[in-house]
Amino acid sequence: MTSPLNPAQLRAYFALTEAANLLQFAVQQQLRADGDLSYVQFDILATLADATRPLTMTDLADGVVYSRSGLTHQAALLEKAALIVRRPSPADHRATVVDITDAGRARLAEVLPGHVDVVREMLYEPLSDQDVDTFDDITGRIRDHMRAKPPRSAVSRRPETDEG
Amino acid sequence: MTSPLNPAQLRAYFALTEAANLLQFAVQQQLRADGDLSYVQFDILATLADATRPLTMTDLADGVVYSRSGLTHQAALLEKAALIVRRPSPADHRATVVDITDAGRARLAEVLPGHVDVVREMLYEPLSDQDVDTFDDITGRIRDHMRAKPPRSAVSRRPETDEG
DNA sequence: TATTGTTATACTCTATAACTATA
DNA sequence: TATAGTTATAGAGTATAACAATA
C-alpha cells in the first residue's frame, strides 16, 4: 500500500493535470468572452438543451456534482438573464421544473462554435485519428471507473472523531 | 473552419472533462482532509520542495498561472501557517525569495501518500502498464502542444473596442 | 520607465444550516 | 419522517487597480 507511482504514471499524471487546467482555463475565457457564461452555467444550458424530458433542480444538481443551494444560485442568475425558466412541477408539487428558453438556445448557439474551436486547437491538433481513437478508449475507461468508484470513499483516511 | 468534432473527439472530450473534474474534486478533498491544504497551496509547496534554486514570487506565479495578487494572498496564508518563509532577495532588492520550511516539508510528507493513493485508485486502477505508456505519450504531446500555443490567442474572437 | 510585490477592494463561487412546502 | 427547493449567510478564491520600492 502507498507504493509510489512509477515514472510513466507520474509523468502522465502531471501532464494530464497541466493539460486539463490549461484547457479549462481557455474554455472558461472563451465562454465568458463569447457568451458571458461561466462553465457551470454553460454546462447547465447544454444539459437542458440535450435533455429529452423536463429536468428538475435535483436532476440538474446530480449531473453537475453541485450543492443544491449553489445550483439555485446559478439558476437564479440564468433566469434573470432569461436563458431558462423555472416553474412548479405538476407531477410533484415540491419539485421545480427547469426549461431552457429560446434565448438560452440562442446563447448556446453563439458560444458553441468558439468552444469547439478551442477544443480542437488545444486538444486535438497534435493527435492523429488513430491517437484520438486510443485516447477515446482510455479516457472512457477511466471515466467509467471513476463513476463506478464512489470518489468520497477514497478520501478520508482519518478517523472521523475519536474524542467526545 | 468551425467544423464539428467527430464522434470520437466529442466522446473523448467529454470523458476527459468528467474524469478530470472527478479526479480534481477527490484530490482536493484528500488534501483538505489530510493536510488542510487547497490544491494551489499544495502546488506551491510541491514546487518549492522540488526547486533546485531559490524561487521568487514571480517564478511561482508563472508556474501556477496565477495573478500575482492571488499568489501574494496564498503565500501570506502559507507563511502564517509557518509552511514557507519569505525574505527579500539579496540579488534584486525588488524581489521576494520564497523558501519552504521544515514544517512545510513535513506537511507535504503527510499529504503525499494519500494523494498518490487517490491518483492510483481513481486514475490508474483501470489501466494496464501498456495503457499507461500510451496515455503518458498522448498526454505528454497534448501538454507540450498547449504550452507552445499561447492559450490566450484562441480566446477572444471579438474586436477589443471599435468605439472610443 | 519598467518591474516586483503588496494592499485595498470587490466580486464570484460554493457550501452549511435553517426554513417552507409538499410527499 | 423524508424530500425538493429556497434563503440567509459566511468563507474561500481570484482579479483589478492603485501603490511603493527598486532596477
Short mmCIF file of C-alpha atoms (C1' of nucleotides) in Angstrom, two decimals:
data_model
loop_
_atom_site.label_atom_id
_atom_site.label_comp_id
_atom_site.label_asym_id
_atom_site.label_seq_id
_atom_site.Cartn_x
_atom_site.Cartn_y
_atom_site.Cartn_z
CA MET A 1 0.00 0.00 0.00
CA THR A 2 1.13 3.53 -0.76
CA SER A 3 3.82 2.34 -3.10
CA PRO A 4 4.94 5.29 -5.20
CA LEU A 5 3.78 5.82 -8.74
CA ASN A 6 6.17 4.62 -11.42
CA PRO A 7 7.82 7.24 -13.64
CA ALA A 8 5.36 6.91 -16.51
CA GLN A 9 2.41 7.16 -14.11
CA LEU A 10 3.88 10.24 -12.51
CA ARG A 11 4.66 11.92 -15.81
CA ALA A 12 1.23 11.16 -17.23
CA TYR A 13 -0.49 12.44 -14.09
CA PHE A 14 1.38 15.74 -14.24
CA ALA A 15 0.80 16.08 -17.97
CA LEU A 16 -2.89 15.34 -17.56
CA THR A 17 -3.29 17.83 -14.73
CA GLU A 18 -1.49 20.60 -16.54
CA ALA A 19 -3.28 19.97 -19.82
CA ALA A 20 -6.70 19.82 -18.16
CA ASN A 21 -6.01 23.04 -16.28
CA LEU A 22 -4.86 24.89 -19.39
CA LEU A 23 -7.82 23.61 -21.40
CA GLN A 24 -10.29 24.53 -18.70
CA PHE A 25 -8.79 27.98 -18.38
CA ALA A 26 -9.00 28.60 -22.11
CA VAL A 27 -12.57 27.28 -22.32
CA GLN A 28 -13.67 29.48 -19.44
CA GLN A 29 -12.15 32.53 -21.11
CA GLN A 30 -13.87 31.68 -24.36
CA LEU A 31 -17.29 31.14 -22.78
CA ARG A 32 -17.04 34.39 -20.87
CA ALA A 33 -15.84 36.36 -23.89
CA ASP A 34 -18.27 34.93 -26.43
CA GLY A 35 -21.36 34.45 -24.29
CA ASP A 36 -20.80 35.89 -20.81
CA LEU A 37 -21.26 32.44 -19.29
CA SER A 38 -19.35 30.61 -16.60
CA TYR A 39 -18.52 26.99 -17.29
CA VAL A 40 -21.16 25.78 -14.86
CA GLN A 41 -23.79 27.97 -16.50
CA PHE A 42 -22.77 26.63 -19.90
CA ASP A 43 -22.98 23.10 -18.53
CA ILE A 44 -26.48 23.72 -17.21
CA LEU A 45 -27.67 25.16 -20.52
CA ALA A 46 -26.06 22.35 -22.51
CA THR A 47 -27.62 19.73 -20.24
CA LEU A 48 -31.06 21.30 -20.64
CA ALA A 49 -30.66 21.60 -24.40
CA ASP A 50 -29.78 17.92 -24.68
CA ALA A 51 -32.46 16.62 -22.34
CA THR A 52 -35.33 14.72 -23.88
CA ARG A 53 -37.56 15.18 -20.85
CA PRO A 54 -38.07 18.12 -18.50
CA LEU A 55 -35.45 18.22 -15.75
CA THR A 56 -35.88 19.19 -12.13
CA MET A 57 -33.38 21.06 -9.99
CA THR A 58 -32.32 17.77 -8.42
CA ASP A 59 -31.76 16.19 -11.83
CA LEU A 60 -29.50 19.10 -12.69
CA ALA A 61 -27.65 19.08 -9.39
CA ASP A 62 -26.88 15.39 -9.82
CA GLY A 63 -25.40 15.98 -13.23
CA VAL A 64 -23.14 18.79 -12.11
CA VAL A 65 -21.99 17.40 -8.73
CA TYR A 66 -23.21 20.55 -7.13
CA SER A 67 -24.81 21.57 -3.90
CA ARG A 68 -28.46 22.39 -4.30
CA SER A 69 -28.01 25.88 -2.96
CA GLY A 70 -25.23 26.52 -5.45
CA LEU A 71 -27.48 25.35 -8.25
CA THR A 72 -30.32 27.53 -7.01
CA HIS A 73 -27.96 30.49 -7.17
CA GLN A 74 -26.81 29.73 -10.71
CA ALA A 75 -30.38 29.03 -11.84
CA ALA A 76 -31.43 32.38 -10.45
CA LEU A 77 -28.71 34.09 -12.47
CA LEU A 78 -29.68 32.23 -15.63
CA GLU A 79 -33.35 33.00 -15.08
CA LYS A 80 -32.60 36.67 -14.52
CA ALA A 81 -30.79 36.61 -17.87
CA ALA A 82 -33.91 34.99 -19.39
CA LEU A 83 -31.92 31.94 -20.54
CA ILE A 84 -34.01 29.48 -18.51
CA VAL A 85 -37.44 29.40 -16.89
CA ARG A 86 -38.42 27.68 -13.66
CA ARG A 87 -41.93 26.51 -12.94
CA PRO A 88 -43.52 24.26 -10.35
CA SER A 89 -43.78 20.64 -11.42
CA PRO A 90 -47.35 19.50 -11.98
CA ALA A 91 -46.41 15.93 -11.05
CA ASP A 92 -44.72 16.69 -7.73
CA HIS A 93 -45.59 19.99 -6.15
CA ARG A 94 -42.31 20.04 -4.24
CA ALA A 95 -40.25 19.93 -7.39
CA THR A 96 -39.19 22.68 -9.77
CA VAL A 97 -39.01 22.02 -13.48
CA VAL A 98 -36.39 23.91 -15.44
CA ASP A 99 -36.76 24.77 -19.13
CA ILE A 100 -34.28 26.38 -21.47
CA THR A 101 -35.71 29.36 -23.36
CA ASP A 102 -35.23 30.33 -26.99
CA ALA A 103 -32.81 32.96 -25.78
CA GLY A 104 -30.97 30.22 -23.90
CA ARG A 105 -30.66 28.11 -27.01
CA ALA A 106 -29.55 31.15 -28.96
CA ARG A 107 -26.87 31.91 -26.41
CA LEU A 108 -25.69 28.34 -26.60
CA ALA A 109 -25.50 28.58 -30.37
CA GLU A 110 -23.42 31.75 -30.07
CA VAL A 111 -20.96 30.06 -27.81
CA LEU A 112 -20.62 26.57 -29.25
CA PRO A 113 -18.53 27.26 -32.37
CA GLY A 114 -15.84 29.02 -30.38
CA HIS A 115 -15.94 26.28 -27.78
CA VAL A 116 -15.35 23.63 -30.43
CA ASP A 117 -12.54 25.70 -31.93
CA VAL A 118 -10.74 25.90 -28.61
CA VAL A 119 -11.05 22.17 -28.03
CA ARG A 120 -9.84 21.27 -31.48
CA GLU A 121 -6.94 23.70 -31.46
CA MET A 122 -5.72 22.90 -27.98
CA LEU A 123 -6.60 19.24 -27.54
CA TYR A 124 -6.75 17.62 -30.95
CA GLU A 125 -4.30 19.49 -33.14
CA PRO A 126 -1.36 17.30 -32.05
CA LEU A 127 -3.27 14.00 -32.33
CA SER A 128 -3.76 11.72 -35.34
CA ASP A 129 -7.10 10.00 -35.92
CA GLN A 130 -5.52 6.85 -34.55
CA ASP A 131 -4.41 8.75 -31.43
CA VAL A 132 -7.91 10.08 -30.95
CA ASP A 133 -9.38 6.59 -31.02
CA THR A 134 -6.84 5.38 -28.49
CA PHE A 135 -7.37 8.45 -26.31
CA ASP A 136 -11.12 7.97 -26.52
CA ASP A 137 -10.79 4.36 -25.39
CA ILE A 138 -8.53 5.12 -22.44
CA THR A 139 -10.34 8.21 -21.17
CA GLY A 140 -13.63 6.37 -21.49
CA ARG A 141 -12.41 3.53 -19.33
CA ILE A 142 -11.01 5.96 -16.76
CA ARG A 143 -14.27 7.87 -16.56
CA ASP A 144 -16.33 4.69 -16.23
CA HIS A 145 -14.06 3.53 -13.45
CA MET A 146 -14.38 6.83 -11.62
CA ARG A 147 -18.13 6.77 -11.94
CA ALA A 148 -18.29 3.28 -10.53
CA LYS A 149 -15.94 4.04 -7.66
CA PRO A 150 -17.55 6.47 -5.21
CA PRO A 151 -14.96 9.26 -5.04
CA ARG A 152 -15.67 10.05 -1.42
CA SER A 153 -14.61 6.62 -0.21
CA ALA A 154 -11.00 7.10 -1.19
CA VAL A 155 -10.80 10.41 0.54
CA SER A 156 -10.92 10.37 4.30
CA ARG A 157 -8.21 8.23 5.76
CA ARG A 158 -8.57 9.78 9.16
CA PRO A 159 -10.99 8.62 11.83
CA GLU A 160 -13.95 10.95 11.98
CA THR A 161 -13.76 11.77 15.66
CA ASP A 162 -12.20 9.77 18.44
CA GLU A 163 -12.69 12.19 21.25
CA GLY A 164 -16.03 13.41 22.60
CA MET B 1 -13.37 26.43 -40.02
CA THR B 2 -15.63 25.53 -37.13
CA SER B 3 -16.33 22.10 -38.49
CA PRO B 4 -17.85 20.00 -35.71
CA LEU B 5 -15.83 17.49 -33.75
CA ASN B 6 -16.16 13.91 -34.91
CA PRO B 7 -17.88 11.42 -32.58
CA ALA B 8 -14.69 10.03 -31.09
CA GLN B 9 -13.34 13.52 -30.47
CA LEU B 10 -16.57 14.54 -28.80
CA ARG B 11 -16.73 11.44 -26.63
CA ALA B 12 -13.11 11.73 -25.59
CA TYR B 13 -13.51 15.42 -24.73
CA PHE B 14 -16.50 14.70 -22.51
CA ALA B 15 -14.79 11.74 -20.89
CA LEU B 16 -11.65 13.77 -20.28
CA THR B 17 -13.58 16.67 -18.79
CA GLU B 18 -15.63 14.49 -16.49
CA ALA B 19 -12.67 12.39 -15.39
CA ALA B 20 -10.51 15.42 -14.74
CA ASN B 21 -13.27 17.06 -12.72
CA LEU B 22 -13.87 13.97 -10.62
CA LEU B 23 -10.16 13.47 -10.03
CA GLN B 24 -9.63 17.09 -9.10
CA PHE B 25 -12.57 17.01 -6.73
CA ALA B 26 -11.27 13.89 -4.99
CA VAL B 27 -7.74 15.25 -4.75
CA GLN B 28 -8.98 18.50 -3.26
CA GLN B 29 -10.98 16.61 -0.67
CA GLN B 30 -7.95 14.50 0.20
CA LEU B 31 -5.58 17.44 0.52
CA ARG B 32 -8.01 19.31 2.71
CA ALA B 33 -8.74 16.28 4.90
CA ASP B 34 -5.17 15.07 5.31
CA GLY B 35 -3.27 18.34 5.38
CA ASP B 36 -5.71 21.28 5.41
CA LEU B 37 -4.34 22.49 2.09
CA SER B 38 -6.02 23.78 -1.02
CA TYR B 39 -4.76 22.43 -4.31
CA VAL B 40 -2.99 25.69 -5.11
CA GLN B 41 -1.27 25.68 -1.73
CA PHE B 42 -0.18 22.10 -2.29
CA ASP B 43 1.09 23.05 -5.71
CA ILE B 44 3.14 25.91 -4.27
CA LEU B 45 4.67 23.70 -1.59
CA ALA B 46 5.44 20.93 -4.07
CA THR B 47 7.05 23.40 -6.47
CA LEU B 48 9.22 24.81 -3.71
CA ALA B 49 10.21 21.36 -2.49
CA ASP B 50 11.29 20.35 -5.98
CA ALA B 51 13.15 23.53 -6.84
CA THR B 52 16.93 23.34 -7.00
CA ARG B 53 17.34 27.10 -6.67
CA PRO B 54 15.51 29.69 -4.59
CA LEU B 55 12.30 30.87 -6.25
CA THR B 56 10.83 34.34 -6.33
CA MET B 57 7.16 35.22 -6.22
CA THR B 58 7.23 35.80 -9.96
CA ASP B 59 8.81 32.38 -10.56
CA LEU B 60 5.98 30.85 -8.58
CA ALA B 61 3.25 32.87 -10.22
CA ASP B 62 4.49 31.79 -13.65
CA GLY B 63 4.34 28.13 -12.67
CA VAL B 64 0.81 28.32 -11.34
CA VAL B 65 -0.75 30.61 -13.98
CA TYR B 66 -1.86 32.88 -11.24
CA SER B 67 -2.28 36.57 -10.70
CA ARG B 68 0.45 37.99 -8.53
CA SER B 69 -2.03 39.31 -6.01
CA GLY B 70 -3.61 35.90 -5.72
CA LEU B 71 -0.23 34.38 -5.11
CA THR B 72 0.58 37.01 -2.50
CA HIS B 73 -2.62 36.06 -0.73
CA GLN B 74 -1.85 32.35 -0.77
CA ALA B 75 1.76 32.96 0.26
CA ALA B 76 0.54 35.01 3.20
CA LEU B 77 -1.66 32.12 4.29
CA LEU B 78 1.17 29.62 3.95
CA GLU B 79 3.56 31.90 5.81
CA LYS B 80 1.05 32.41 8.61
CA ALA B 81 0.89 28.61 8.89
CA ALA B 82 4.71 28.57 9.05
CA LEU B 83 4.97 26.35 5.97
CA ILE B 84 7.00 28.86 3.96
CA VAL B 85 9.18 31.89 4.67
CA ARG B 86 9.54 34.99 2.54
CA ARG B 87 12.62 37.17 2.61
CA PRO B 88 13.96 39.98 0.43
CA SER B 89 16.22 38.78 -2.35
CA PRO B 90 19.83 39.85 -1.91
CA ALA B 91 20.36 39.84 -5.67
CA ASP B 92 17.40 42.04 -6.61
CA HIS B 93 16.01 44.17 -3.87
CA ARG B 94 12.63 44.33 -5.55
CA ALA B 95 12.19 40.58 -5.47
CA THR B 96 10.98 38.29 -2.71
CA VAL B 97 12.56 34.89 -2.29
CA VAL B 98 10.31 32.12 -1.00
CA ASP B 99 11.61 29.15 0.98
CA ILE B 100 9.77 26.10 2.19
CA THR B 101 10.26 25.39 5.90
CA ASP B 102 10.80 22.07 7.65
CA ALA B 103 7.19 22.25 8.72
CA GLY B 104 6.26 22.77 5.09
CA ARG B 105 8.16 19.69 4.02
CA ALA B 106 6.61 17.76 6.87
CA ARG B 107 3.14 18.82 5.80
CA LEU B 108 3.91 17.76 2.28
CA ALA B 109 5.07 14.37 3.54
CA GLU B 110 1.81 13.96 5.47
CA VAL B 111 -0.23 14.63 2.40
CA LEU B 112 1.66 12.88 -0.36
CA PRO B 113 0.85 9.21 0.40
CA GLY B 114 -2.88 9.89 0.37
CA HIS B 115 -2.51 11.93 -2.76
CA VAL B 116 -0.74 9.09 -4.52
CA ASP B 117 -3.38 6.65 -3.32
CA VAL B 118 -6.17 8.73 -4.80
CA VAL B 119 -4.39 9.04 -8.13
CA ARG B 120 -3.63 5.35 -8.34
CA GLU B 121 -7.10 4.26 -7.30
CA MET B 122 -9.01 6.66 -9.49
CA LEU B 123 -6.77 7.11 -12.50
CA TYR B 124 -4.59 4.03 -12.87
CA GLU B 125 -6.59 1.14 -11.50
CA PRO B 126 -8.32 0.50 -14.84
CA LEU B 127 -5.14 0.83 -16.92
CA SER B 128 -2.54 -1.78 -17.85
CA ASP B 129 1.15 -0.88 -17.93
CA GLN B 130 0.85 -0.72 -21.69
CA ASP B 131 -2.11 1.66 -21.37
CA VAL B 132 -0.12 3.87 -19.02
CA ASP B 133 2.72 4.17 -21.52
CA THR B 134 0.29 5.09 -24.28
CA PHE B 135 -1.53 7.52 -22.05
CA ASP B 136 1.76 9.08 -20.99
CA ASP B 137 2.77 9.56 -24.60
CA ILE B 138 -0.51 11.15 -25.66
CA THR B 139 -1.00 13.42 -22.65
CA GLY B 140 2.63 14.50 -22.93
CA ARG B 141 2.17 15.56 -26.51
CA ILE B 142 -1.05 17.38 -25.68
CA ARG B 143 0.59 19.29 -22.84
CA ASP B 144 3.59 20.25 -24.94
CA HIS B 145 1.27 21.50 -27.64
CA MET B 146 -0.74 23.57 -25.17
CA ARG B 147 2.42 25.07 -23.72
CA ALA B 148 3.67 26.02 -27.15
CA LYS B 149 0.35 27.50 -28.20
CA PRO B 150 -0.44 30.65 -26.23
CA PRO B 151 -3.87 29.86 -24.77
CA ARG B 152 -4.99 33.47 -24.91
CA SER B 153 -4.70 33.67 -28.68
CA ALA B 154 -7.55 31.29 -29.28
CA VAL B 155 -9.81 33.08 -26.88
CA SER B 156 -11.04 36.47 -27.95
CA ARG B 157 -12.87 36.35 -31.20
CA ARG B 158 -14.48 39.70 -30.60
CA PRO B 159 -12.90 43.01 -31.54
CA GLU B 160 -11.42 44.68 -28.48
CA THR B 161 -13.03 48.08 -28.87
CA ASP B 162 -14.19 49.77 -32.02
CA GLU B 163 -15.64 52.85 -30.48
CA GLY B 164 -13.75 55.48 -28.44
"C1'" DT C 1 10.20 53.76 -17.48
"C1'" DA C 2 9.64 49.01 -16.42
"C1'" DT C 3 9.39 45.52 -12.96
"C1'" DT C 4 8.49 43.25 -8.28
"C1'" DG C 5 5.50 42.69 -4.94
"C1'" DT C 6 1.80 44.18 -1.69
"C1'" DT C 7 -2.53 46.25 -0.37
"C1'" DA C 8 -7.25 47.54 -0.76
"C1'" DT C 9 -11.21 46.16 -2.55
"C1'" DA C 10 -14.87 43.91 -4.72
"C1'" DC C 11 -16.97 40.14 -6.92
"C1'" DT C 12 -17.94 35.27 -7.85
"C1'" DC C 13 -18.43 30.75 -6.39
"C1'" DT C 14 -19.62 27.35 -3.19
"C1'" DA C 15 -21.27 25.26 0.96
"C1'" DT C 16 -23.83 24.86 5.55
"C1'" DA C 17 -27.73 25.43 8.11
"C1'" DA C 18 -32.28 26.89 8.83
"C1'" DC C 19 -36.53 27.14 6.74
"C1'" DT C 20 -41.03 26.23 3.93
"C1'" DA C 21 -43.81 23.19 1.41
"C1'" DT C 22 -45.10 19.14 -0.10
"C1'" DA C 23 -44.98 13.80 -0.19
"C1'" DT D 1 -40.49 11.43 8.51
"C1'" DA D 2 -38.22 12.26 4.24
"C1'" DT D 3 -37.66 15.01 0.16
"C1'" DA D 4 -37.45 19.41 -3.06
"C1'" DG D 5 -36.12 23.72 -3.15
"C1'" DT D 6 -35.03 28.37 -1.38
"C1'" DT D 7 -32.92 31.72 1.63
"C1'" DA D 8 -29.56 33.70 4.62
"C1'" DT D 9 -25.11 33.78 5.49
"C1'" DA D 10 -20.35 33.14 5.60
"C1'" DG D 11 -15.95 31.83 3.80
"C1'" DA D 12 -12.57 30.95 0.23
"C1'" DG D 13 -10.58 32.17 -4.12
"C1'" DT D 14 -9.49 35.29 -7.65
"C1'" DA D 15 -8.78 39.52 -10.09
"C1'" DT D 16 -8.19 44.68 -10.90
"C1'" DA D 17 -6.28 48.83 -9.75
"C1'" DA D 18 -3.53 51.75 -7.02
"C1'" DC D 19 0.58 51.92 -4.72
"C1'" DA D 20 5.68 51.69 -3.00
"C1'" DA D 21 10.18 50.34 -3.81
"C1'" DT D 22 13.77 49.18 -6.75
"C1'" DA D 23 16.08 48.39 -11.30
#
